[in-house]
mmCIF file of C-alpha atoms in Angstrom:
data_model
loop_
_atom_site.group_PDB
_atom_site.id
_atom_site.type_symbol
_atom_site.label_atom_id
_atom_site.label_comp_id
_atom_site.label_asym_id
_atom_site.label_seq_id
_atom_site.Cartn_x
_atom_site.Cartn_y
_atom_site.Cartn_z
ATOM 1 C CA MET A 1 -6.980 3.164 -29.614
ATOM 2 C CA ASN A 2 -7.705 4.862 -26.285
ATOM 3 C CA ILE A 3 -7.782 8.503 -25.374
ATOM 4 C CA TYR A 4 -5.268 10.030 -22.991
ATOM 5 C CA ASN A 5 -4.947 13.772 -22.405
ATOM 6 C CA GLY A 6 -6.828 14.430 -25.608
ATOM 7 C CA THR A 7 -4.467 12.394 -27.771
ATOM 8 C CA ALA A 8 -4.447 8.788 -28.894
ATOM 9 C CA SER A 9 -2.205 7.155 -26.324
ATOM 10 C CA CYS A 10 -1.798 4.806 -23.376
ATOM 11 C CA ARG A 11 0.574 5.042 -20.453
ATOM 12 C CA ALA A 12 2.660 2.014 -19.492
ATOM 13 C CA ILE A 13 3.935 2.274 -15.915
ATOM 14 C CA ALA A 14 6.491 0.156 -14.067
ATOM 15 C CA ILE A 15 6.013 -0.028 -10.281
ATOM 16 C CA VAL A 16 9.419 -0.627 -8.687
ATOM 17 C CA SER A 17 11.053 -0.577 -5.259
ATOM 18 C CA GLY A 18 14.571 -0.774 -3.879
ATOM 19 C CA LYS A 19 13.879 -3.925 -1.891
ATOM 20 C CA GLY A 20 11.182 -6.470 -1.187
ATOM 21 C CA GLY A 21 8.502 -5.964 1.427
ATOM 22 C CA SER A 22 7.790 -2.347 0.514
ATOM 23 C CA GLY A 23 4.102 -2.968 -0.168
ATOM 24 C CA LYS A 24 4.654 -2.373 -3.869
ATOM 25 C CA THR A 25 2.366 -5.234 -4.904
ATOM 26 C CA MET A 26 -0.578 -3.893 -2.903
ATOM 27 C CA VAL A 27 0.118 -0.422 -4.300
ATOM 28 C CA ALA A 28 0.025 -1.743 -7.882
ATOM 29 C CA ALA A 29 -3.229 -3.639 -7.289
ATOM 30 C CA THR A 30 -4.825 -0.606 -5.638
ATOM 31 C CA MET A 31 -3.758 1.667 -8.491
ATOM 32 C CA ALA A 32 -5.467 -0.729 -10.900
ATOM 33 C CA THR A 33 -8.597 -0.696 -8.722
ATOM 34 C CA ILE A 34 -8.783 3.094 -8.732
ATOM 35 C CA PHE A 35 -8.105 3.443 -12.462
ATOM 36 C CA ASP A 36 -10.824 0.871 -13.183
ATOM 37 C CA SER A 37 -13.346 2.508 -10.829
ATOM 38 C CA LEU A 38 -12.837 5.779 -12.696
ATOM 39 C CA GLY A 39 -13.740 4.120 -15.988
ATOM 40 C CA HIS A 40 -10.281 3.436 -17.427
ATOM 41 C CA LYS A 41 -9.219 0.170 -19.048
ATOM 42 C CA VAL A 42 -6.237 -1.325 -17.254
ATOM 43 C CA LEU A 43 -3.891 -4.223 -17.917
ATOM 44 C CA LEU A 44 -2.239 -5.315 -14.675
ATOM 45 C CA VAL A 45 0.890 -7.441 -15.142
ATOM 46 C CA ASP A 46 2.997 -9.360 -12.639
ATOM 47 C CA ALA A 47 6.644 -9.247 -13.735
ATOM 48 C CA ASP A 48 8.103 -10.557 -10.467
ATOM 49 C CA TYR A 49 9.452 -13.903 -11.643
ATOM 50 C CA GLY A 50 11.183 -14.515 -8.331
ATOM 51 C CA THR A 51 8.141 -14.619 -6.036
ATOM 52 C CA ALA A 52 5.117 -14.028 -8.301
ATOM 53 C CA GLY A 53 3.622 -12.147 -5.358
ATOM 54 C CA LEU A 54 0.942 -10.292 -7.318
ATOM 55 C CA THR A 55 -0.065 -13.494 -9.103
ATOM 56 C CA TYR A 56 -0.647 -15.360 -5.847
ATOM 57 C CA TYR A 57 -2.370 -12.340 -4.306
ATOM 58 C CA MET A 58 -4.809 -11.939 -7.194
ATOM 59 C CA GLY A 59 -5.283 -15.701 -7.366
ATOM 60 C CA LEU A 60 -6.840 -15.840 -3.899
ATOM 61 C CA ASN A 61 -10.079 -14.036 -4.755
ATOM 62 C CA THR A 62 -9.735 -12.024 -7.964
ATOM 63 C CA VAL A 63 -8.630 -14.205 -10.916
ATOM 64 C CA ALA A 64 -9.574 -17.783 -11.759
ATOM 65 C CA ASN A 65 -6.344 -19.319 -13.060
ATOM 66 C CA ILE A 66 -2.805 -18.366 -12.014
ATOM 67 C CA SER A 67 -1.072 -21.199 -13.866
ATOM 68 C CA VAL A 68 -0.993 -19.261 -17.145
ATOM 69 C CA GLY A 69 0.507 -15.911 -18.025
ATOM 70 C CA LEU A 70 3.841 -14.534 -19.180
ATOM 71 C CA THR A 71 5.388 -17.996 -19.439
ATOM 72 C CA ASN A 72 2.826 -18.881 -22.086
ATOM 73 C CA LEU A 73 3.364 -15.622 -23.953
ATOM 74 C CA SER A 74 7.137 -16.106 -23.958
ATOM 75 C CA SER A 75 6.730 -19.500 -25.640
ATOM 76 C CA GLN A 76 4.745 -18.048 -28.555
ATOM 77 C CA GLU A 77 6.577 -17.990 -31.869
ATOM 78 C CA GLU A 78 4.949 -14.650 -32.623
ATOM 79 C CA LEU A 79 3.470 -12.485 -29.891
ATOM 80 C CA ASN A 80 0.307 -10.799 -31.131
ATOM 81 C CA ALA A 81 -2.961 -9.334 -29.853
ATOM 82 C CA GLU A 82 -4.730 -12.689 -30.099
ATOM 83 C CA SER A 83 -2.238 -14.465 -27.844
ATOM 84 C CA ILE A 84 -2.258 -11.607 -25.322
ATOM 85 C CA ASN A 85 -6.060 -11.709 -25.200
ATOM 86 C CA ARG A 86 -5.950 -15.472 -24.702
ATOM 87 C CA TYR A 87 -3.804 -15.254 -21.574
ATOM 88 C CA SER A 88 -5.291 -12.054 -20.149
ATOM 89 C CA GLN A 89 -7.830 -12.825 -17.438
ATOM 90 C CA LYS A 90 -10.855 -10.943 -16.208
ATOM 91 C CA MET A 91 -10.633 -9.805 -12.597
ATOM 92 C CA GLY A 92 -13.504 -10.151 -10.161
ATOM 93 C CA GLY A 93 -14.825 -6.771 -9.059
ATOM 94 C CA PHE A 94 -13.275 -4.955 -12.037
ATOM 95 C CA LYS A 95 -15.341 -3.541 -14.892
ATOM 96 C CA ASN A 96 -12.902 -2.988 -17.740
ATOM 97 C CA SER A 97 -9.562 -4.391 -16.635
ATOM 98 C CA GLU A 98 -7.576 -7.586 -17.076
ATOM 99 C CA PHE A 99 -4.623 -9.359 -15.508
ATOM 100 C CA ILE A 100 -1.601 -11.273 -16.759
ATOM 101 C CA GLY A 101 0.206 -13.290 -14.122
ATOM 102 C CA VAL A 102 3.639 -14.882 -14.210
ATOM 103 C CA GLY A 103 2.431 -18.404 -14.902
ATOM 104 C CA ASP A 104 5.024 -21.148 -14.396
ATOM 105 C CA HIS A 105 7.996 -18.893 -13.592
ATOM 106 C CA ARG A 106 10.342 -21.877 -13.167
ATOM 107 C CA ARG A 107 9.869 -22.924 -16.778
ATOM 108 C CA TYR A 108 10.295 -19.326 -17.914
ATOM 109 C CA LEU A 109 13.623 -18.792 -16.146
ATOM 110 C CA LYS A 110 15.018 -22.034 -17.539
ATOM 111 C CA SER A 111 14.138 -21.310 -21.145
ATOM 112 C CA SER A 112 14.406 -17.533 -21.581
ATOM 113 C CA SER A 113 17.415 -15.391 -22.391
ATOM 114 C CA GLU A 114 17.892 -11.700 -21.665
ATOM 115 C CA THR A 115 17.014 -10.910 -25.278
ATOM 116 C CA ASP A 116 13.791 -12.936 -25.039
ATOM 117 C CA ILE A 117 12.749 -11.004 -21.940
ATOM 118 C CA GLU A 118 13.386 -7.627 -23.544
ATOM 119 C CA VAL A 119 11.456 -8.546 -26.690
ATOM 120 C CA LEU A 120 8.574 -9.989 -24.659
ATOM 121 C CA PHE A 121 7.930 -6.835 -22.641
ATOM 122 C CA LYS A 122 8.537 -4.513 -25.563
ATOM 123 C CA ARG A 123 5.977 -6.340 -27.692
ATOM 124 C CA LEU A 124 3.546 -6.799 -24.795
ATOM 125 C CA VAL A 125 3.480 -3.069 -24.093
ATOM 126 C CA GLU A 126 3.412 -2.113 -27.758
ATOM 127 C CA ILE A 127 0.449 -4.349 -28.608
ATOM 128 C CA SER A 128 -1.503 -3.760 -25.386
ATOM 129 C CA LYS A 129 -1.449 0.006 -25.905
ATOM 130 C CA GLU A 130 -4.017 -0.496 -28.652
ATOM 131 C CA LYS A 131 -6.559 -1.793 -26.116
ATOM 132 C CA TYR A 132 -5.902 -0.252 -22.704
ATOM 133 C CA ASP A 133 -5.657 3.207 -21.139
ATOM 134 C CA PHE A 134 -3.070 2.175 -18.571
ATOM 135 C CA ILE A 135 -0.649 -0.736 -18.331
ATOM 136 C CA LEU A 136 0.631 -1.352 -14.797
ATOM 137 C CA ILE A 137 3.576 -3.707 -14.402
ATOM 138 C CA ASP A 138 4.554 -4.850 -10.914
ATOM 139 C CA CYS A 139 8.302 -5.516 -10.880
ATOM 140 C CA ARG A 140 10.413 -7.508 -8.461
ATOM 141 C CA GLY A 141 11.663 -5.835 -5.275
ATOM 142 C CA GLY A 142 15.185 -4.582 -5.951
ATOM 143 C CA ILE A 143 16.540 -4.345 -9.467
ATOM 144 C CA ASP A 144 17.229 -7.347 -11.690
ATOM 145 C CA THR A 145 17.346 -8.170 -15.393
ATOM 146 C CA GLU A 146 13.585 -8.545 -15.739
ATOM 147 C CA SER A 147 12.921 -5.257 -13.952
ATOM 148 C CA LEU A 148 15.382 -3.416 -16.185
ATOM 149 C CA MET A 149 13.741 -4.886 -19.288
ATOM 150 C CA VAL A 150 10.351 -3.728 -18.029
ATOM 151 C CA CYS A 151 11.680 -0.227 -17.339
ATOM 152 C CA LYS A 152 13.044 -0.060 -20.871
ATOM 153 C CA ALA A 153 9.674 -1.053 -22.331
ATOM 154 C CA VAL A 154 7.401 1.285 -20.352
ATOM 155 C CA ASP A 155 6.796 5.022 -20.534
ATOM 156 C CA GLU A 156 7.179 5.789 -16.846
ATOM 157 C CA VAL A 157 8.720 4.374 -13.680
ATOM 158 C CA VAL A 158 7.141 4.964 -10.260
ATOM 159 C CA ILE A 159 9.105 4.115 -7.106
ATOM 160 C CA VAL A 160 7.660 2.803 -3.848
ATOM 161 C CA ALA A 161 9.962 3.549 -0.902
ATOM 162 C CA GLU A 162 9.699 3.085 2.856
ATOM 163 C CA THR A 163 10.726 5.218 5.809
ATOM 164 C CA ASP A 164 13.622 3.119 7.133
ATOM 165 C CA THR A 165 17.298 3.698 6.338
ATOM 166 C CA THR A 166 17.719 0.338 4.592
ATOM 167 C CA SER A 167 14.902 1.105 2.175
ATOM 168 C CA PHE A 168 16.293 4.577 1.487
ATOM 169 C CA GLN A 169 19.719 3.150 0.623
ATOM 170 C CA ALA A 170 18.194 0.395 -1.521
ATOM 171 C CA THR A 171 16.084 2.965 -3.364
ATOM 172 C CA GLN A 172 19.181 5.070 -3.961
ATOM 173 C CA TYR A 173 20.895 2.045 -5.536
ATOM 174 C CA LEU A 174 17.820 1.433 -7.690
ATOM 175 C CA VAL A 175 17.849 5.024 -8.926
ATOM 176 C CA ASP A 176 21.592 4.860 -9.621
ATOM 177 C CA THR A 177 21.065 1.702 -11.667
ATOM 178 C CA LEU A 178 18.335 3.378 -13.709
ATOM 179 C CA TYR A 179 20.679 6.298 -14.368
ATOM 180 C CA ASP A 180 23.475 3.930 -15.393
ATOM 181 C CA ASN A 181 21.123 2.347 -17.938
ATOM 182 C CA ASP A 182 19.948 5.708 -19.338
ATOM 183 C CA LEU A 183 16.451 5.292 -17.896
ATOM 184 C CA SER A 184 16.415 8.307 -15.584
ATOM 185 C CA ASP A 185 14.148 10.257 -17.938
ATOM 186 C CA LYS A 186 11.374 7.745 -17.235
ATOM 187 C CA LEU A 187 11.312 8.408 -13.486
ATOM 188 C CA SER A 188 7.935 9.992 -12.716
ATOM 189 C CA GLY A 189 8.345 10.166 -8.960
ATOM 190 C CA PHE A 190 8.385 8.268 -5.696
ATOM 191 C CA MET A 191 5.858 7.588 -2.947
ATOM 192 C CA ILE A 192 6.606 6.680 0.662
ATOM 193 C CA ASN A 193 4.654 3.678 1.927
ATOM 194 C CA LYS A 194 3.871 2.349 5.435
ATOM 195 C CA VAL A 195 4.108 5.772 7.051
ATOM 196 C CA PHE A 196 3.061 6.292 10.682
ATOM 197 C CA ASP A 197 5.030 9.429 11.526
ATOM 198 C CA ASP A 198 5.826 12.785 9.908
ATOM 199 C CA PRO A 199 7.536 11.870 6.572
ATOM 200 C CA SER A 200 8.593 15.418 5.641
ATOM 201 C CA SER A 201 12.332 14.866 6.189
ATOM 202 C CA ILE A 202 12.296 11.668 4.110
ATOM 203 C CA ALA A 203 10.296 13.377 1.358
ATOM 204 C CA ARG A 204 12.832 16.211 1.163
ATOM 205 C CA ALA A 205 15.837 13.884 1.292
ATOM 206 C CA GLY A 206 14.297 11.605 -1.337
ATOM 207 C CA THR A 207 13.584 14.469 -3.709
ATOM 208 C CA ALA A 208 17.238 15.508 -3.539
ATOM 209 C CA SER A 209 18.781 12.017 -3.609
ATOM 210 C CA PHE A 210 16.461 10.314 -6.098
ATOM 211 C CA LYS A 211 16.319 13.391 -8.362
ATOM 212 C CA SER A 212 12.605 12.790 -8.757
ATOM 213 C CA GLN A 213 9.384 14.388 -7.558
ATOM 214 C CA TYR A 214 7.750 13.379 -4.294
ATOM 215 C CA LEU A 215 4.267 12.092 -5.100
ATOM 216 C CA ASP A 216 2.721 11.462 -1.675
ATOM 217 C CA SER A 217 2.915 9.327 1.454
ATOM 218 C CA ILE A 218 0.785 6.264 2.147
ATOM 219 C CA PRO A 219 -0.186 5.616 5.779
ATOM 220 C CA PHE A 220 0.265 2.281 7.475
ATOM 221 C CA ASP A 221 -3.367 1.170 7.293
ATOM 222 C CA LEU A 222 -4.291 -1.880 9.391
ATOM 223 C CA ASP A 223 -7.540 -2.469 7.502
ATOM 224 C CA ALA A 224 -5.739 -2.422 4.149
ATOM 225 C CA THR A 225 -3.079 -4.790 5.483
ATOM 226 C CA LYS A 226 -5.736 -7.196 6.764
ATOM 227 C CA SER A 227 -7.403 -7.119 3.339
ATOM 228 C CA PHE A 228 -4.099 -7.943 1.658
ATOM 229 C CA LEU A 229 -3.462 -10.913 3.957
ATOM 230 C CA VAL A 230 -6.768 -12.552 3.005
ATOM 231 C CA GLY A 231 -6.488 -11.733 -0.701
ATOM 232 C CA ASP A 232 -8.979 -8.873 -0.782
ATOM 233 C CA LEU A 233 -8.318 -5.496 -2.360
ATOM 234 C CA PRO A 234 -8.266 -2.468 -0.014
ATOM 235 C CA ALA A 235 -11.554 -0.576 0.094
ATOM 236 C CA ARG A 236 -11.627 2.513 -2.087
ATOM 237 C CA THR A 237 -12.757 4.520 0.960
ATOM 238 C CA SER A 238 -9.723 3.527 3.065
ATOM 239 C CA MET A 239 -6.917 5.964 3.897
ATOM 240 C CA PHE A 240 -4.559 3.724 1.950
ATOM 241 C CA SER A 241 -6.624 3.873 -1.253
ATOM 242 C CA SER A 242 -7.304 7.587 -0.874
ATOM 243 C CA GLN A 243 -3.596 8.392 -0.740
ATOM 244 C CA ILE A 244 -2.890 6.117 -3.716
ATOM 245 C CA TRP A 245 -5.579 8.054 -5.584
ATOM 246 C CA HIS A 246 -3.741 11.281 -4.779
ATOM 247 C CA VAL A 247 -0.551 9.756 -6.203
ATOM 248 C CA ILE A 248 -2.366 8.938 -9.444
ATOM 249 C CA TYR A 249 -3.980 12.375 -9.570
ATOM 250 C CA LYS A 250 -0.595 14.046 -9.188
ATOM 251 C CA LEU A 251 0.766 11.967 -12.057
ATOM 252 C CA TYR A 252 -2.204 12.545 -14.390
ATOM 253 C CA PRO A 253 -4.179 15.633 -13.261
ATOM 254 C CA GLU A 254 -5.719 16.184 -16.689
ATOM 255 C CA THR A 255 -7.015 12.623 -16.944
ATOM 256 C CA ILE A 256 -7.852 11.500 -13.416
ATOM 257 C CA LYS A 257 -10.746 12.847 -11.372
ATOM 258 C CA GLN A 258 -9.738 14.730 -8.232
ATOM 259 C CA PRO A 259 -9.923 12.485 -5.134
ATOM 260 C CA ASP A 260 -12.951 12.781 -2.865
ATOM 261 C CA LEU A 261 -10.841 13.208 0.281
ATOM 262 C CA ARG A 262 -7.999 15.678 0.779
ATOM 263 C CA SER A 263 -4.424 14.441 0.812
ATOM 264 C CA LEU A 264 -2.930 13.916 4.254
ATOM 265 C CA ALA A 265 -0.577 16.702 5.315
ATOM 266 C CA PHE A 266 2.766 15.863 6.919
ATOM 267 C CA SER A 267 1.391 16.929 10.293
ATOM 268 C CA ASP A 268 -1.519 14.476 9.977
ATOM 269 C CA TYR A 269 0.871 11.540 10.228
ATOM 270 C CA ARG A 270 1.982 12.534 13.713
ATOM 271 C CA GLY A 271 -1.330 11.333 15.078
ATOM 272 C CA LEU A 272 -1.261 7.950 13.363
ATOM 273 C CA SER A 273 -0.632 4.795 15.351
ATOM 274 C CA LEU A 274 -0.195 1.106 14.638
ATOM 275 C CA LYS A 275 -2.964 0.342 17.165
ATOM 276 C CA ASP A 276 -6.681 0.699 16.523
ATOM 277 C CA SER A 277 -8.753 3.405 18.210
ATOM 278 C CA ASP A 278 -10.390 1.065 20.756
ATOM 279 C CA SER A 279 -6.983 -0.178 21.901
ATOM 280 C CA LEU A 280 -5.707 3.377 22.242
ATOM 281 C CA LEU A 281 -8.761 4.451 24.245
ATOM 282 C CA GLY A 282 -8.496 1.374 26.452
ATOM 283 C CA GLY A 283 -4.833 2.096 27.146
ATOM 284 C CA MET A 284 -5.642 5.707 27.998
ATOM 285 C CA MET A 285 -8.392 4.689 30.436
ATOM 286 C CA ILE A 286 -6.116 2.158 32.149
ATOM 287 C CA SER A 287 -3.456 4.849 32.507
ATOM 288 C CA PHE A 288 -6.000 7.333 33.890
ATOM 289 C CA VAL A 289 -7.341 4.908 36.514
ATOM 290 C CA SER A 290 -3.810 3.824 37.467
ATOM 291 C CA LEU A 291 -2.841 7.473 37.897
ATOM 292 C CA ALA A 292 -5.873 8.089 40.124
ATOM 293 C CA LEU A 293 -5.063 5.078 42.301
ATOM 294 C CA GLY A 294 -1.429 6.120 42.482
ATOM 295 C CA THR A 295 -2.532 9.560 43.645
ATOM 296 C CA ILE A 296 -4.521 7.955 46.474
ATOM 297 C CA LEU A 297 -1.442 6.032 47.611
ATOM 298 C CA MET A 298 0.734 9.135 47.404
ATOM 299 C CA TYR A 299 -1.662 11.258 49.462
ATOM 300 C CA ASP A 300 -1.935 8.504 52.059
ATOM 301 C CA GLN A 301 1.834 8.147 52.356
ATOM 302 C CA LEU A 302 2.248 11.911 52.704
ATOM 303 C CA SER A 303 -0.403 11.867 55.457
ATOM 304 C CA PHE A 304 -2.555 14.419 53.644
ATOM 305 C CA VAL A 305 -5.561 12.090 53.817
ATOM 306 C CA ASP A 306 -6.099 8.844 55.720
ATOM 307 C CA PHE A 307 -7.904 6.530 53.287
ATOM 308 C CA GLY A 308 -7.758 3.504 55.583
ATOM 309 C CA ARG A 309 -6.066 0.151 55.198
ATOM 310 C CA ASN A 310 -8.806 -1.436 53.078
ATOM 311 C CA THR A 311 -8.751 1.383 50.538
ATOM 312 C CA ILE A 312 -4.964 1.216 50.264
ATOM 313 C CA ALA A 313 -5.028 -2.575 49.883
ATOM 314 C CA TYR A 314 -7.684 -2.408 47.164
ATOM 315 C CA SER A 315 -5.757 0.357 45.400
ATOM 316 C CA ILE A 316 -2.546 -1.672 45.336
ATOM 317 C CA MET A 317 -4.405 -4.759 44.103
ATOM 318 C CA SER A 318 -6.149 -2.729 41.395
ATOM 319 C CA ILE A 319 -2.875 -1.226 40.166
ATOM 320 C CA VAL A 320 -1.370 -4.721 39.870
ATOM 321 C CA ILE A 321 -4.377 -5.942 37.861
ATOM 322 C CA LEU A 322 -4.349 -2.864 35.619
ATOM 323 C CA SER A 323 -0.620 -3.329 34.990
ATOM 324 C CA VAL A 324 -1.317 -6.841 33.725
ATOM 325 C CA LEU A 325 -4.255 -5.710 31.573
ATOM 326 C CA SER A 326 -2.209 -2.897 30.013
ATOM 327 C CA GLY A 327 0.067 -5.465 28.402
ATOM 328 C CA ILE A 328 -2.771 -7.490 26.857
ATOM 329 C CA GLU A 329 -3.989 -6.107 23.515
ATOM 330 C CA PRO A 330 -7.459 -7.787 23.576
ATOM 331 C CA ALA A 331 -8.030 -6.458 27.098
ATOM 332 C CA ARG A 332 -7.170 -2.891 26.073
ATOM 333 C CA ARG A 333 -9.408 -3.210 23.044
ATOM 334 C CA SER A 334 -12.343 -4.536 25.090
ATOM 335 C CA ILE A 335 -12.019 -1.776 27.690
ATOM 336 C CA GLY A 336 -11.756 0.820 24.935
ATOM 337 C CA ARG A 337 -14.813 -0.574 23.176
ATOM 338 C CA VAL A 338 -16.893 -0.292 26.371
ATOM 339 C CA PHE A 339 -15.875 3.342 26.867
ATOM 340 C CA SER A 340 -16.484 4.069 23.162
ATOM 341 C CA ILE A 341 -20.066 2.826 23.495
ATOM 342 C CA TYR A 342 -20.522 4.846 26.679
ATOM 343 C CA LYS A 343 -19.077 7.937 24.982
ATOM 344 C CA ARG A 344 -21.442 7.627 22.014
ATOM 345 C CA PHE A 345 -24.391 7.116 24.371
ATOM 346 C CA ILE A 346 -23.577 10.261 26.357
ATOM 347 C CA THR A 347 -22.995 12.225 23.145
ATOM 348 C CA ARG A 348 -26.411 11.252 21.793
ATOM 349 C CA ILE A 349 -28.108 12.312 25.026
ATOM 350 C CA PHE A 350 -26.544 15.767 25.069
ATOM 351 C CA THR A 351 -26.769 16.400 21.322
ATOM 352 C CA GLY A 352 -30.305 15.070 20.983
ATOM 353 C CA SER A 353 -29.282 12.695 18.180
ATOM 354 C CA ARG A 354 -31.634 9.805 17.550
ATOM 355 C CA ARG A 355 -29.114 7.727 15.668
#
């Protein structure tokens, strides 16, 4: 049996959200990545029978066979450690962790009753605790029978919320449902995902409404999103992974190593943007040049300075071209990249850097 907080134990955690599209699946996979990188044994389970999102995600680059999983375990006459080991798969890039996907979820839904589901997850968690340090179960977005059965079987429930009103209301319904089923004592906290502005008001409102601790906010990270779309796991050095690490550290400070980077403060999110830095710089340079050309036209019209017809004509033509370029993302990015290179070159000259 594994060691947790100095005692023989393992923590089983359900990752839930009020609605689909919250990024919960990527959060669960990243949590498993961080736990594994810190030397902990993890069992990652996909319990979303509706979409099997985590199964398909991991099947792209991380696990070899997504056709087996919970459906096979549910058909066993007696669920034991041997059968769980048989359908647990090694994950590429992981040292000590394994994955159980949904398998053929259509066959499962046709043949399984509510009692079967409850027994399956209860036994799965009970037996797996003998082998792993952490069991992470990714539930379906929203709250359904399977998700409730998972929440009953695990030790803790962690909520992934978003910043929009719809997500907040859906999360409130999720929390109310957990309370109605006497599962409120398992709520460990909530995180706010896909954040690109100051989340302080949502964090305060969530703490009061969800009656649970605020864990941290996860920034909208373009690099992490791109990784998800191609089936890769977010880099451990990304902002996304760093904030997930802070969530884990807040949950288990005596077990988890303190993150390398500091947690983002609420004020840090005010400077985040959905666009990359080159695009932002390109947009700023276009605006600056347009402003300069506009100033020339204004001074000419006010008769402060006579720039001549050719200058005015070229200025008007340039403003038209810049207006078109400002609406084209690749153009902004290219302009920004040129100025970034120029900026680094100038910086090296004045700082004496050789790199």
